[in-house]
Amino acid sequence: QAKRAGRETLRLFQPAMQQAIDETARREVALRRAVAHGDLQLVYQPQVNRDGLWVGCEALLRWSLLDGTVLSPAQFLPEAETTDLMPKIGDWVVRTACREIASLPKRARAARELVLGINISARQLADPRLIERILAIIQPMRFPPARLRFEISEASLFGDFERNAAILGRLDAAGIEIELDDFGSGYSSLVHLRQLPLAGVKIDQLLIAAVDTDADAAMIVRAAIGVADALSLPVIAEGVERETQRDLLLKMGCSRFQGFLFGRPMPLDTFRRAFETACT
Ligand code: C2E
Ligand code: MG
Ligand code: MG
Ligand code: MG
């Protein structure tokens, strides 16, 4: 009886499983082709200081399908992370972002000093050759490591904290600054944070989303900023969409801001024009 039920289940589930496997394989082939054919793009979102001046940008990955659909990282990166594609995509992001940001007109001092934020996933961090790969990309193009800021999410550090702290130490020694992304969403204690060579923290946008409407969110943001203050770390707020959020975060002591209120993620050409307008 049990055996027959088992066989029955198998008969029912096999086609569905096979379909899921086929779909995954198909997506992987498509992504592999996209990487090879240049169908990935970066968009750039401005970051402003307390006076509203452009002081940095974050590079964000997009995948344009042939039918014009644009996929965001959440729709394809998790899958890429389980294949050998992630290091390839990671290298491509660093190379492309540095080249594109270096191509901004350098007349304005602002353009020479614009900091470039690049997201690094847990999987990338686990690559023992990460630092060699990055230096091999930026050194020949003479991109100053001090203008690079790697964004590493708070959650991704705590798998193997000791090991990740050591990797961050080596990035720091190579002159690359590190910002803790999605800060406030969980795990970090003061004791942990003070062991990391951080240049700043980015407060989780889920908290920012409700900072001006929800007392709990406001309290958590205030506490997170308190922790950063204790470590003398500058705080950047991301996902700022409204004046009321910006005003509150200014009062709370945030030093930089990013969000639709200041600019959406833009393709390089649009970013360049907006940057020139913002700087004159
Ligand atoms: P993240 O690093 O926390 O990036 C911030 C996300 O918030 C981006 O989503 C950005 O488009 C979005 N955002 C910015 N301002 C606002 C706003 O005012 N309102 C709202 N609602 N959203 C805003 P995106 O581009 O979909 O990226 C999602 C995540 O994917 C990123 O989160 C990052 O963890 C990851 N990611 C993006 N690009 C890369 C990449 O090149 N490499 C790796 N490893 N991860 C990446
Ligand atoms: Mg980020
Ligand atoms: Mg973030
Ligand atoms: Mg986020």
Short mmCIF file of C-alpha atoms and ligand atoms in Angstrom, two decimals:
data_model
loop_
_atom_site.label_atom_id
_atom_site.label_comp_id
_atom_site.label_asym_id
_atom_site.label_seq_id
_atom_site.Cartn_x
_atom_site.Cartn_y
_atom_site.Cartn_z
CA GLN A 1 0.00 0.00 0.00
CA ALA A 2 2.67 2.47 1.11
CA LYS A 3 4.82 1.43 -1.81
CA ARG A 4 2.01 2.02 -4.25
CA ALA A 5 1.27 5.44 -2.70
CA GLY A 6 4.95 6.30 -3.00
CA ARG A 7 5.03 5.32 -6.65
CA GLU A 8 1.87 7.32 -7.23
CA THR A 9 3.42 10.40 -5.62
CA LEU A 10 6.54 9.99 -7.69
CA ARG A 11 4.49 9.69 -10.85
CA LEU A 12 2.68 12.90 -9.99
CA PHE A 13 5.70 14.89 -8.90
CA GLN A 14 8.26 13.89 -11.47
CA PRO A 15 6.92 16.01 -14.34
CA ALA A 16 6.67 19.08 -12.08
CA MET A 17 10.18 18.54 -10.78
CA GLN A 18 11.54 17.99 -14.26
CA GLN A 19 9.84 21.19 -15.36
CA ALA A 20 11.42 23.15 -12.51
CA ILE A 21 14.85 21.73 -13.35
CA ASP A 22 14.38 22.57 -17.03
CA GLU A 23 13.29 26.09 -16.17
CA THR A 24 16.34 26.62 -13.93
CA ALA A 25 18.65 25.27 -16.62
CA ARG A 26 17.02 27.47 -19.25
CA ARG A 27 17.39 30.57 -17.08
CA GLU A 28 21.01 29.73 -16.43
CA VAL A 29 21.77 29.36 -20.13
CA ALA A 30 20.01 32.69 -20.80
CA LEU A 31 21.99 34.44 -18.07
CA ARG A 32 25.24 32.92 -19.32
CA ARG A 33 24.44 34.30 -22.77
CA ALA A 34 23.49 37.69 -21.31
CA VAL A 35 26.85 37.92 -19.53
CA ALA A 36 28.70 36.98 -22.73
CA HIS A 37 26.64 39.27 -25.01
CA GLY A 38 26.62 42.35 -22.83
CA ASP A 39 22.92 42.27 -21.96
CA LEU A 40 23.69 43.24 -18.38
CA GLN A 41 23.71 46.92 -17.54
CA LEU A 42 24.54 49.08 -14.59
CA VAL A 43 22.39 51.94 -13.46
CA TYR A 44 23.70 54.57 -11.06
CA GLN A 45 21.88 56.25 -8.21
CA PRO A 46 23.22 59.48 -6.71
CA GLN A 47 24.12 59.91 -3.06
CA VAL A 48 24.05 63.42 -1.61
CA ASN A 49 25.58 64.99 1.48
CA ARG A 50 23.74 67.08 4.08
CA ASP A 51 23.89 70.12 1.74
CA GLY A 52 22.36 68.15 -1.14
CA LEU A 53 25.63 67.99 -3.13
CA TRP A 54 26.39 64.83 -5.11
CA VAL A 55 29.19 63.03 -3.31
CA GLY A 56 28.74 59.46 -4.46
CA CYS A 57 26.70 56.93 -6.37
CA GLU A 58 25.71 53.30 -6.10
CA ALA A 59 26.02 50.97 -9.09
CA LEU A 60 23.01 48.67 -9.42
CA LEU A 61 22.76 45.73 -11.78
CA ARG A 62 20.03 45.23 -14.40
CA TRP A 63 19.36 42.55 -17.01
CA SER A 64 17.56 43.65 -20.19
CA LEU A 65 15.69 40.87 -21.95
CA LEU A 66 15.18 40.88 -25.71
CA ASP A 67 11.50 41.85 -25.31
CA GLY A 68 12.50 44.98 -23.42
CA THR A 69 11.71 43.67 -19.94
CA VAL A 70 14.29 44.80 -17.41
CA LEU A 71 14.97 42.40 -14.56
CA SER A 72 16.19 43.62 -11.19
CA PRO A 73 18.91 41.78 -9.26
CA ALA A 74 16.44 40.04 -6.96
CA GLN A 75 15.01 38.30 -10.04
CA PHE A 76 18.26 36.69 -11.22
CA LEU A 77 21.16 37.13 -8.79
CA PRO A 78 20.07 34.51 -6.22
CA GLU A 79 20.18 31.90 -8.98
CA ALA A 80 23.50 33.15 -10.32
CA GLU A 81 24.92 32.84 -6.81
CA THR A 82 24.61 29.05 -6.99
CA THR A 83 26.68 28.80 -10.19
CA ASP A 84 30.13 29.80 -11.41
CA LEU A 85 28.45 32.84 -12.98
CA MET A 86 28.60 34.99 -9.86
CA PRO A 87 32.36 35.63 -9.91
CA LYS A 88 32.08 36.46 -13.63
CA ILE A 89 29.21 38.87 -13.02
CA GLY A 90 31.00 40.35 -10.01
CA ASP A 91 34.13 41.03 -12.05
CA TRP A 92 32.03 42.52 -14.84
CA VAL A 93 30.29 44.86 -12.36
CA VAL A 94 33.57 46.13 -10.90
CA ARG A 95 35.22 46.58 -14.32
CA THR A 96 32.20 48.28 -15.89
CA ALA A 97 31.37 50.54 -12.95
CA CYS A 98 34.95 51.77 -12.59
CA ARG A 99 35.31 52.39 -16.33
CA GLU A 100 31.97 54.20 -16.60
CA ILE A 101 32.43 56.36 -13.53
CA ALA A 102 36.01 57.20 -14.58
CA SER A 103 34.54 58.41 -17.90
CA LEU A 104 32.53 61.20 -16.24
CA PRO A 105 33.82 64.67 -17.22
CA LYS A 106 36.62 65.49 -14.82
CA ARG A 107 36.43 69.27 -15.01
CA ALA A 108 34.44 69.44 -11.84
CA ARG A 109 36.26 68.45 -8.68
CA ALA A 110 33.05 66.67 -7.73
CA ALA A 111 33.54 64.21 -10.60
CA ARG A 112 37.08 63.32 -9.53
CA GLU A 113 35.95 62.74 -5.98
CA LEU A 114 32.62 60.98 -6.55
CA VAL A 115 32.67 57.80 -4.49
CA LEU A 116 31.52 54.61 -6.23
CA GLY A 117 29.47 52.12 -4.23
CA ILE A 118 29.46 48.51 -5.44
CA ASN A 119 27.48 45.69 -3.84
CA ILE A 120 29.35 42.54 -2.89
CA SER A 121 27.35 39.45 -2.00
CA ALA A 122 28.13 36.81 0.62
CA ARG A 123 29.06 34.40 -2.13
CA GLN A 124 31.55 36.87 -3.63
CA LEU A 125 33.04 37.51 -0.21
CA ALA A 126 33.64 33.78 0.18
CA ASP A 127 35.89 33.71 -2.90
CA PRO A 128 39.46 33.45 -1.58
CA ARG A 129 40.71 35.23 -4.71
CA LEU A 130 38.28 38.18 -4.44
CA ILE A 131 40.91 40.78 -3.60
CA GLU A 132 43.36 39.61 -6.27
CA ARG A 133 40.57 39.68 -8.84
CA ILE A 134 39.56 43.22 -7.89
CA LEU A 135 43.07 44.60 -7.84
CA ALA A 136 43.75 42.96 -11.22
CA ILE A 137 40.80 44.94 -12.59
CA ILE A 138 41.30 48.36 -11.03
CA GLN A 139 45.10 48.65 -11.02
CA PRO A 140 45.59 48.61 -14.82
CA MET A 141 42.87 51.26 -15.18
CA ARG A 142 44.38 53.29 -12.34
CA PHE A 143 41.04 53.62 -10.62
CA PRO A 144 41.84 54.93 -7.13
CA PRO A 145 40.86 52.24 -4.60
CA ALA A 146 39.97 54.99 -2.14
CA ARG A 147 37.03 55.99 -4.35
CA LEU A 148 35.62 52.48 -4.25
CA ARG A 149 33.21 51.63 -1.51
CA PHE A 150 32.07 48.05 -1.22
CA GLU A 151 28.61 47.59 0.20
CA ILE A 152 28.31 44.38 2.16
CA SER A 153 25.03 43.56 3.82
CA GLU A 154 24.94 43.13 7.55
CA ALA A 155 23.23 39.74 7.18
CA SER A 156 25.91 38.33 4.86
CA LEU A 157 28.73 38.89 7.36
CA PHE A 158 27.48 36.69 10.11
CA GLY A 159 27.74 33.29 8.44
CA ASP A 160 31.37 33.05 9.44
CA PHE A 161 32.10 36.28 11.23
CA GLU A 162 35.78 35.67 12.04
CA ARG A 163 36.58 34.77 8.48
CA ASN A 164 34.57 37.62 6.96
CA ALA A 165 36.15 40.10 9.36
CA ALA A 166 39.58 38.94 8.13
CA ILE A 167 38.52 39.41 4.49
CA LEU A 168 37.26 42.91 5.25
CA GLY A 169 40.60 43.59 6.90
CA ARG A 170 42.40 42.66 3.70
CA LEU A 171 40.09 44.82 1.56
CA ASP A 172 40.74 47.69 3.94
CA ALA A 173 44.49 47.11 3.72
CA ALA A 174 44.18 47.32 -0.08
CA GLY A 175 42.65 50.77 0.41
CA ILE A 176 39.06 49.82 -0.43
CA GLU A 177 36.45 51.22 1.90
CA ILE A 178 33.62 49.11 3.21
CA GLU A 179 30.12 50.19 4.06
CA LEU A 180 27.74 47.95 5.99
CA ASP A 181 24.55 47.67 3.90
CA ASP A 182 21.04 47.13 5.26
CA PHE A 183 22.21 48.05 8.75
CA GLY A 184 19.62 47.80 11.50
CA SER A 185 17.87 44.79 10.04
CA GLY A 186 19.33 42.39 12.57
CA TYR A 187 22.40 40.87 13.86
CA SER A 188 25.19 43.37 14.53
CA SER A 189 26.19 44.13 18.08
CA LEU A 190 28.58 46.91 19.00
CA VAL A 191 31.09 44.21 19.96
CA HIS A 192 30.98 42.73 16.45
CA LEU A 193 30.89 46.03 14.60
CA ARG A 194 33.94 47.44 16.32
CA GLN A 195 35.99 44.53 15.01
CA LEU A 196 35.24 45.50 11.41
CA PRO A 197 37.19 48.12 9.42
CA LEU A 198 34.08 50.02 8.32
CA ALA A 199 33.93 53.41 6.59
CA GLY A 200 30.23 53.80 7.30
CA VAL A 201 26.85 52.16 7.66
CA LYS A 202 23.82 52.28 5.38
CA ILE A 203 20.56 52.06 7.22
CA ASP A 204 18.15 49.44 5.93
CA GLN A 205 15.61 51.00 3.58
CA LEU A 206 12.78 49.05 5.19
CA LEU A 207 13.38 51.09 8.33
CA ILE A 208 13.74 54.33 6.39
CA ALA A 209 10.44 53.60 4.60
CA ALA A 210 8.53 53.97 7.86
CA VAL A 211 10.79 56.37 9.77
CA ASP A 212 8.38 59.28 9.41
CA THR A 213 5.17 57.32 9.98
CA ASP A 214 5.94 54.60 12.51
CA ALA A 215 7.26 55.26 16.00
CA ASP A 216 8.96 51.88 16.26
CA ALA A 217 10.84 52.35 12.98
CA ALA A 218 11.92 55.81 14.12
CA MET A 219 13.14 54.39 17.42
CA ILE A 220 15.15 51.63 15.71
CA VAL A 221 16.70 54.11 13.27
CA ARG A 222 17.64 56.38 16.16
CA ALA A 223 19.20 53.42 18.01
CA ALA A 224 21.09 52.30 14.89
CA ILE A 225 22.47 55.81 14.44
CA GLY A 226 23.46 55.77 18.12
CA VAL A 227 25.48 52.60 17.57
CA ALA A 228 27.17 54.12 14.51
CA ASP A 229 27.91 57.31 16.48
CA ALA A 230 29.53 55.31 19.26
CA LEU A 231 31.92 53.93 16.65
CA SER A 232 32.32 57.31 14.90
CA LEU A 233 30.90 55.86 11.70
CA PRO A 234 29.08 58.11 9.23
CA VAL A 235 25.52 57.04 8.45
CA ILE A 236 23.88 56.97 5.05
CA ALA A 237 20.14 56.62 4.67
CA GLU A 238 18.88 54.80 1.58
CA GLY A 239 15.39 54.62 0.16
CA VAL A 240 14.58 58.24 1.05
CA GLU A 241 11.48 59.19 -0.92
CA ARG A 242 9.90 62.06 1.03
CA GLU A 243 10.96 65.43 2.44
CA THR A 244 9.55 64.41 5.81
CA GLN A 245 11.94 61.43 5.93
CA ARG A 246 14.90 63.57 4.84
CA ASP A 247 14.17 66.28 7.43
CA LEU A 248 13.85 63.76 10.23
CA LEU A 249 17.01 61.91 9.19
CA LEU A 250 18.91 65.21 8.97
CA LYS A 251 17.87 65.92 12.57
CA MET A 252 18.92 62.43 13.60
CA GLY A 253 22.40 63.12 12.21
CA CYS A 254 22.62 61.16 8.94
CA SER A 255 25.51 62.39 6.83
CA ARG A 256 24.48 61.13 3.41
CA PHE A 257 21.21 60.33 1.63
CA GLN A 258 20.14 58.15 -1.26
CA GLY A 259 16.67 57.59 -2.65
CA PHE A 260 14.09 58.56 -5.24
CA LEU A 261 13.80 62.02 -3.60
CA PHE A 262 17.31 62.82 -4.88
CA GLY A 263 17.42 60.66 -7.99
CA ARG A 264 16.42 57.26 -9.32
CA PRO A 265 18.92 54.69 -10.51
CA MET A 266 19.83 55.90 -14.05
CA PRO A 267 21.69 54.56 -17.07
CA LEU A 268 25.13 56.18 -17.44
CA ASP A 269 24.10 58.79 -20.05
CA THR A 270 21.19 60.05 -17.97
CA PHE A 271 23.33 59.97 -14.85
CA ARG A 272 26.04 62.03 -16.57
CA ARG A 273 23.57 64.72 -17.66
CA ALA A 274 21.89 64.87 -14.26
CA PHE A 275 25.30 65.04 -12.59
CA GLU A 276 26.42 67.93 -14.81
CA THR A 277 23.21 69.81 -14.01
CA ALA A 278 23.57 69.10 -10.30
CA CYS A 279 27.16 70.34 -10.28
CA THR A 280 26.62 73.68 -12.03
P1 C2E B 1 20.78 47.45 -1.96
O1 C2E B 1 22.26 47.46 -2.13
O2 C2E B 1 20.27 47.65 -0.58
O3 C2E B 1 20.25 48.57 -2.97
C1 C2E B 1 19.23 49.46 -2.72
C2 C2E B 1 17.96 49.12 -3.49
O4 C2E B 1 16.96 50.08 -3.21
C3 C2E B 1 18.10 49.12 -5.00
O5 C2E B 1 17.27 48.08 -5.51
C4 C2E B 1 17.56 50.49 -5.38
O6 C2E B 1 17.10 50.55 -6.72
C5 C2E B 1 16.44 50.64 -4.39
N1 C2E B 1 16.09 52.03 -4.08
C6 C2E B 1 16.89 53.12 -4.07
N2 C2E B 1 16.22 54.23 -3.69
C7 C2E B 1 14.96 53.83 -3.42
C8 C2E B 1 13.76 54.53 -2.97
O7 C2E B 1 13.76 55.74 -2.72
N3 C2E B 1 12.65 53.78 -2.81
C9 C2E B 1 12.63 52.44 -3.07
N4 C2E B 1 11.48 51.79 -2.90
N5 C2E B 1 13.71 51.74 -3.49
C10 C2E B 1 14.87 52.44 -3.67
P2 C2E B 1 17.75 47.13 -6.68
O8 C2E B 1 18.49 47.93 -7.71
O9 C2E B 1 16.59 46.30 -7.11
O10 C2E B 1 18.81 46.17 -5.96
C11 C2E B 1 18.41 45.26 -4.98
C12 C2E B 1 19.59 44.60 -4.32
O11 C2E B 1 20.32 43.79 -5.23
C13 C2E B 1 20.62 45.59 -3.78
O12 C2E B 1 20.16 46.08 -2.52
C14 C2E B 1 21.84 44.71 -3.67
O13 C2E B 1 21.83 43.96 -2.49
C15 C2E B 1 21.67 43.77 -4.85
N6 C2E B 1 22.51 44.22 -5.99
C16 C2E B 1 22.28 45.22 -6.87
N7 C2E B 1 23.29 45.33 -7.75
C17 C2E B 1 24.20 44.39 -7.40
C18 C2E B 1 25.48 44.00 -7.94
O14 C2E B 1 26.03 44.58 -8.89
N8 C2E B 1 26.13 42.97 -7.30
C19 C2E B 1 25.59 42.33 -6.22
N9 C2E B 1 26.29 41.34 -5.64
N10 C2E B 1 24.40 42.67 -5.70
C20 C2E B 1 23.70 43.68 -6.28
MG MG B 2 23.77 48.56 -1.61
MG MG B 3 20.79 48.46 1.14
MG MG B 4 18.52 46.60 0.56
#
